[in-house]
PDB file of C-alpha atoms in Angstrom:
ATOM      1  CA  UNK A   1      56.247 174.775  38.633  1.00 43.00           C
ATOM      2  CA  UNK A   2      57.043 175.928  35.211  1.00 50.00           C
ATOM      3  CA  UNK A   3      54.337 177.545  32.723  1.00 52.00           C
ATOM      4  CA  UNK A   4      56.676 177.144  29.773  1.00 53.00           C
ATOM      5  CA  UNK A   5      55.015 175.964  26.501  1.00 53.00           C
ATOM      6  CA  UNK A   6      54.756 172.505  27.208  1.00 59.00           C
ATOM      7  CA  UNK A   7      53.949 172.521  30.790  1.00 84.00           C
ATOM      8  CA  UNK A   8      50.930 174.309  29.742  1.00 85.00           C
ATOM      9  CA  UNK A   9      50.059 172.281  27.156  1.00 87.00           C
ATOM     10  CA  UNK A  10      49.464 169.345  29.838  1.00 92.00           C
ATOM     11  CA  UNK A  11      47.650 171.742  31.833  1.00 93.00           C
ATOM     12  CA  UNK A  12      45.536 172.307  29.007  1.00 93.00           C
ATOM     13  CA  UNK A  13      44.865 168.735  28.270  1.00 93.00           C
ATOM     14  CA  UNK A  14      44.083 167.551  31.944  1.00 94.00           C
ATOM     15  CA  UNK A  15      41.911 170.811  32.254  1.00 94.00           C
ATOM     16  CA  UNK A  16      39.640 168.912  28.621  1.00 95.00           C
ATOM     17  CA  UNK A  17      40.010 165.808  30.566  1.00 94.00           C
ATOM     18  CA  UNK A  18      38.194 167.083  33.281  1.00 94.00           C
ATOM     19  CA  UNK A  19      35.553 169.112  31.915  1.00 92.00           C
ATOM     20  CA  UNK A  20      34.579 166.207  30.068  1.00 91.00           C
ATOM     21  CA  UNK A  21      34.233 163.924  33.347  1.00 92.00           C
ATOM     22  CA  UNK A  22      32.373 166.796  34.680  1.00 91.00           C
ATOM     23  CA  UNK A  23      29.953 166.604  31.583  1.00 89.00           C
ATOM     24  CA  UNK A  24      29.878 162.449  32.301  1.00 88.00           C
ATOM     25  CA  UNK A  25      29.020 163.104  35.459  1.00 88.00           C
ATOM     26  CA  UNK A  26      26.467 165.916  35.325  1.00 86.00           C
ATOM     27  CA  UNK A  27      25.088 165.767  31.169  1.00 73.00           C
ATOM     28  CA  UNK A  28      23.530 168.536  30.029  1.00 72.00           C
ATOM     29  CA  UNK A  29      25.862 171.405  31.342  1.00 67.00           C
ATOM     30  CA  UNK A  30      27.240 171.313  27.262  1.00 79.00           C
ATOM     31  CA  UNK A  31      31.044 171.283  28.875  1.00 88.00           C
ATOM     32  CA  UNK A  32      31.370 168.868  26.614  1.00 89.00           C
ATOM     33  CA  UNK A  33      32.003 171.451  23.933  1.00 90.00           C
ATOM     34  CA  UNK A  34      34.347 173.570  26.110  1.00 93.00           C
ATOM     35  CA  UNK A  35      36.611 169.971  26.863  1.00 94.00           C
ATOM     36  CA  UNK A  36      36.778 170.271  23.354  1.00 94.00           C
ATOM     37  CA  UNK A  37      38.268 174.156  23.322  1.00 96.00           C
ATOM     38  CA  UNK A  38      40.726 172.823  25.991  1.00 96.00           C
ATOM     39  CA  UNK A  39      41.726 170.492  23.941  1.00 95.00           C
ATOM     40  CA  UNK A  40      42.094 172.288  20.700  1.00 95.00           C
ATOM     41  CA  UNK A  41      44.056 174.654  22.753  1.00 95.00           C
ATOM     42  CA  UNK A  42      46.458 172.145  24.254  1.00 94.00           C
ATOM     43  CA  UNK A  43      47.408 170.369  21.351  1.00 94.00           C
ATOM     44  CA  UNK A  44      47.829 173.950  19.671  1.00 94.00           C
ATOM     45  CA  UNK A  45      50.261 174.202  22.166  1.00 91.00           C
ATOM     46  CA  UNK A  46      52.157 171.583  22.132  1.00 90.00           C
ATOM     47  CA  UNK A  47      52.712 172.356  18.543  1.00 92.00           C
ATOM     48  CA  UNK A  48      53.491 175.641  18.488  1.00 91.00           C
ATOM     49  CA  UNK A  49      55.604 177.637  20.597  1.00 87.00           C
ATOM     50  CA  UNK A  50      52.833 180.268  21.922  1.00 89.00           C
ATOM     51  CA  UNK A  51      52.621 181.971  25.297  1.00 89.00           C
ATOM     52  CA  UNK A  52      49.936 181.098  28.343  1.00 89.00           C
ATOM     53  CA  UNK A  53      48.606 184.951  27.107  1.00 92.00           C
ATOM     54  CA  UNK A  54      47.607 184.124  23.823  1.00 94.00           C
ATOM     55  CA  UNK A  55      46.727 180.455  24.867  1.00 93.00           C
ATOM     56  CA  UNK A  56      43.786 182.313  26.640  1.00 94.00           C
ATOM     57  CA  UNK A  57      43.270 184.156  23.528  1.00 96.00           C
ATOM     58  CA  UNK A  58      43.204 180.774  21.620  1.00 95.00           C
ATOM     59  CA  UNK A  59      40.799 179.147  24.081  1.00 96.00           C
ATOM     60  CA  UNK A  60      38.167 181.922  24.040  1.00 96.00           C
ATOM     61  CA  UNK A  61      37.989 181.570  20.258  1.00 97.00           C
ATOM     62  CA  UNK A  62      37.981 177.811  20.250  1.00 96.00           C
ATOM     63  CA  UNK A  63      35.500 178.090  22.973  1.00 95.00           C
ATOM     64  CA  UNK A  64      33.664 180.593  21.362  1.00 95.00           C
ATOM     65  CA  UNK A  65      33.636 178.147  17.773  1.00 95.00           C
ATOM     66  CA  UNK A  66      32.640 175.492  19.925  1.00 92.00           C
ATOM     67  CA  UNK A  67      29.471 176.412  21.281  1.00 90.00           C
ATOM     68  CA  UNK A  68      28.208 177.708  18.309  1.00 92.00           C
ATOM     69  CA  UNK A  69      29.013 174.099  16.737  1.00 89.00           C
ATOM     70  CA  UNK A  70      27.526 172.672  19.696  1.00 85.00           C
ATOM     71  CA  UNK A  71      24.235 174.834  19.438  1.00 86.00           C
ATOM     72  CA  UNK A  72      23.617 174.414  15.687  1.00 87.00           C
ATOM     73  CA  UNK A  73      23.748 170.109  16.389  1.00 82.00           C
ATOM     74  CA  UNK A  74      21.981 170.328  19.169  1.00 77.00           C
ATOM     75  CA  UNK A  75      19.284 172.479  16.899  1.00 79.00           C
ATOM     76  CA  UNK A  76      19.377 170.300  13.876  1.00 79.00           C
ATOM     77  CA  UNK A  77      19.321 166.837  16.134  1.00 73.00           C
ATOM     78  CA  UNK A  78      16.617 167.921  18.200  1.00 68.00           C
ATOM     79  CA  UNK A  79      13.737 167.557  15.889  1.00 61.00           C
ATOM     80  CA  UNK A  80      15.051 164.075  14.500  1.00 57.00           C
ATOM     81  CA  UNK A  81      13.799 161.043  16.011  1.00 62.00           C
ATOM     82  CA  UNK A  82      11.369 159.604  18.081  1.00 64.00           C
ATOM     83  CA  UNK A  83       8.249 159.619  17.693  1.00 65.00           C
ATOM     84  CA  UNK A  84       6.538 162.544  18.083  1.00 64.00           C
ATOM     85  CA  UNK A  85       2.890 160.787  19.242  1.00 62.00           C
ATOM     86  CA  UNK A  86       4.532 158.509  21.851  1.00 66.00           C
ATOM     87  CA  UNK A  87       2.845 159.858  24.775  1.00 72.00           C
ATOM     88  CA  UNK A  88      -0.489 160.436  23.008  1.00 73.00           C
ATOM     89  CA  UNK A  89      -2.433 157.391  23.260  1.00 77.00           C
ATOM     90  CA  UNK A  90      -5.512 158.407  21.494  1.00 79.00           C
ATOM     91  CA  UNK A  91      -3.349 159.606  18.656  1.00 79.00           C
ATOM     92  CA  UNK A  92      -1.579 156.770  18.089  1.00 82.00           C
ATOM     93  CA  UNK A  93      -5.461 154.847  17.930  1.00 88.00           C
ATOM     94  CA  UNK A  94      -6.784 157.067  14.983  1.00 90.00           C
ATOM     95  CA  UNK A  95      -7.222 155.341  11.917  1.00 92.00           C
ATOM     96  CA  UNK A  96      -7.619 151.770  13.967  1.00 93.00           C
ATOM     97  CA  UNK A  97     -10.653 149.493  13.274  1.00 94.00           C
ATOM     98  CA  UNK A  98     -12.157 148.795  16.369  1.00 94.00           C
ATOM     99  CA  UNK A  99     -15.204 146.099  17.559  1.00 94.00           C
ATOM    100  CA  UNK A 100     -18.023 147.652  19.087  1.00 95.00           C
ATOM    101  CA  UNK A 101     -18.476 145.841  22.953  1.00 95.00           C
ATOM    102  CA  UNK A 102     -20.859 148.077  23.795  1.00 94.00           C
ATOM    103  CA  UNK A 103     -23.303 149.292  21.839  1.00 94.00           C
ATOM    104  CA  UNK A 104     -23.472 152.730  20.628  1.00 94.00           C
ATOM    105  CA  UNK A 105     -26.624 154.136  21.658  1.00 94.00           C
ATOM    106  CA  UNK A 106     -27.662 158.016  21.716  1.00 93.00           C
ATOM    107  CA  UNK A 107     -23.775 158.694  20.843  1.00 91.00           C
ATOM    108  CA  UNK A 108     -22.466 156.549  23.398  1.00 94.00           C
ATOM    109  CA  UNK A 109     -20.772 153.085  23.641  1.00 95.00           C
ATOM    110  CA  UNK A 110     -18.038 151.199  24.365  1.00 96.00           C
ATOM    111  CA  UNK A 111     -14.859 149.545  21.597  1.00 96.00           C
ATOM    112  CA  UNK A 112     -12.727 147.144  22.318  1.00 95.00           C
ATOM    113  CA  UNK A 113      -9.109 148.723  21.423  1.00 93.00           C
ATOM    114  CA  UNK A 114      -6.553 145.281  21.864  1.00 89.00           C
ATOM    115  CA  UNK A 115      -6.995 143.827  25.004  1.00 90.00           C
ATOM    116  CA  UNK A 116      -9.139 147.422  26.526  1.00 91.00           C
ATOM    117  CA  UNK A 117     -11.790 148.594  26.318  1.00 94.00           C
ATOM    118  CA  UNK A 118     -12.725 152.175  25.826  1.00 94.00           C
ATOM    119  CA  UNK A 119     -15.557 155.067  25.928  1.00 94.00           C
ATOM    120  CA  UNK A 120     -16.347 155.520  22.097  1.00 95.00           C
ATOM    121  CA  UNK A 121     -18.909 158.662  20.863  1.00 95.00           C
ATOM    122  CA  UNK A 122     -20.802 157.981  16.996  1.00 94.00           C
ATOM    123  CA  UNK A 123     -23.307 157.212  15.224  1.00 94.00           C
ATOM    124  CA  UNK A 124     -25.777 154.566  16.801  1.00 94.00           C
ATOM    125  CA  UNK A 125     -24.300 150.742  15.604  1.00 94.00           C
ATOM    126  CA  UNK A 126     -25.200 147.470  17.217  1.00 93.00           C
ATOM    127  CA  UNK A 127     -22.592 145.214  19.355  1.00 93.00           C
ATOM    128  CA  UNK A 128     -19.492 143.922  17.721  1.00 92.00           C
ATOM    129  CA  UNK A 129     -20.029 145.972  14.550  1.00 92.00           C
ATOM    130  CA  UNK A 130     -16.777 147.214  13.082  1.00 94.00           C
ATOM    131  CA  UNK A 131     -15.997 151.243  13.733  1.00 96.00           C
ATOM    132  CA  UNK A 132     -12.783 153.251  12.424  1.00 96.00           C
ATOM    133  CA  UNK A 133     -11.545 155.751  15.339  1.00 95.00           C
ATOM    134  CA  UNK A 134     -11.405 159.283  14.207  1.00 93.00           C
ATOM    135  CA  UNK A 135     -10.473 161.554  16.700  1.00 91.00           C
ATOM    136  CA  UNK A 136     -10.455 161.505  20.384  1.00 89.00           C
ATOM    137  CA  UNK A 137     -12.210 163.819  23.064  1.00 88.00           C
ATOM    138  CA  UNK A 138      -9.734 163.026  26.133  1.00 84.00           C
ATOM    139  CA  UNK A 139      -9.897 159.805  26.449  1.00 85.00           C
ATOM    140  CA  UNK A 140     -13.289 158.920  24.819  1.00 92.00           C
ATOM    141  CA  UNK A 141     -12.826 157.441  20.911  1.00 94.00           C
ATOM    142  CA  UNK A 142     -14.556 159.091  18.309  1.00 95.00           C
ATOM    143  CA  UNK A 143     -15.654 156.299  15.829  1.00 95.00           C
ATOM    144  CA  UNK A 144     -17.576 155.872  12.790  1.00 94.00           C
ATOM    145  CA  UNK A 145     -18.861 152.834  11.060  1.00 94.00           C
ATOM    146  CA  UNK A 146     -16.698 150.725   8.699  1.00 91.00           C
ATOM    147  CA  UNK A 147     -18.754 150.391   5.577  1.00 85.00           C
ATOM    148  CA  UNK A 148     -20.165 146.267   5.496  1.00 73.00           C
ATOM    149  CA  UNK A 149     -17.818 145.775   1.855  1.00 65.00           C
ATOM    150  CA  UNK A 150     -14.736 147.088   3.825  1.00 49.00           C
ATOM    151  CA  UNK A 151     -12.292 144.423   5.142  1.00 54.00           C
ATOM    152  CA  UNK A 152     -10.360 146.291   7.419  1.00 49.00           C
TER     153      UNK A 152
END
């Protein structure tokens, strides 16, 4: 088998090939970025005449450039998206008006929150009076009473 220039360019470009099915296959190892050094290198090859030596040299570099690439998206993309109260129920409930099922006696009661109902803590207010939830304790509402000229 000959390592001339262009014989090791292919070798270069099956080795990107299969990093990157091994980052298909298993996400998360951040090969991806490496494929991507392999590749660099390989096509560097084919276009220049440059011994398998400094193809290694070439490859660290690119390899080296490429994971500090990869870091600083991965950095700036984590943050972006989603949303950040999507496993926090009660969060997402602040602000809600709410109809009291239950009523709230000695700081105790019971809202109706869409088709549930939950454990809400305020200020004493008859059945199927109007509350806004402002905070949560677990999974227990706190609530306050919606003002009679509000039409929320």
């Amino acid at each position: 088998m000959n390592f001339g220039e262009a014989d090791a360019a292919w070798l270069w470009l099956v080795a990107a090939a299969a990093l990157a099915a091994v980052e298909l296959v298993t996400p998360g190892f951040f090969l991806i970025w490496i494929a991507g050094a392999a590749l660099l290198t390989g096509v560097t090859a084919f276009l220049l005449p440059i011994d398998l030596p400094f193809q290694l040299v070439l490859f660290g570099l690119f390899s080296i450039l490429a994971v500090i690439v990869g870091r600083r998206h991965y950095e700036r993309s984590a943050g972006t998206g989603g949303d950040p109260l999507l496993n926090d129920r009660t969060a997402q409930l602040i602000g809600q008006v709410v109809t009291v099922v239950v009523a709230i006696e000695n700081g105790e009661g019971r809202v109706r929150v869409g088709d549930s109902v939950w454990s809400a803590r305020g200020p004493d207010v008859a059945a199927g009076s109007r509350v806004r939830i402002h905070g949560a304790d677990g999974n227990c509402l706190k609530v306050a009473p919606v003002p009679a000229l509000s039409e929320d």
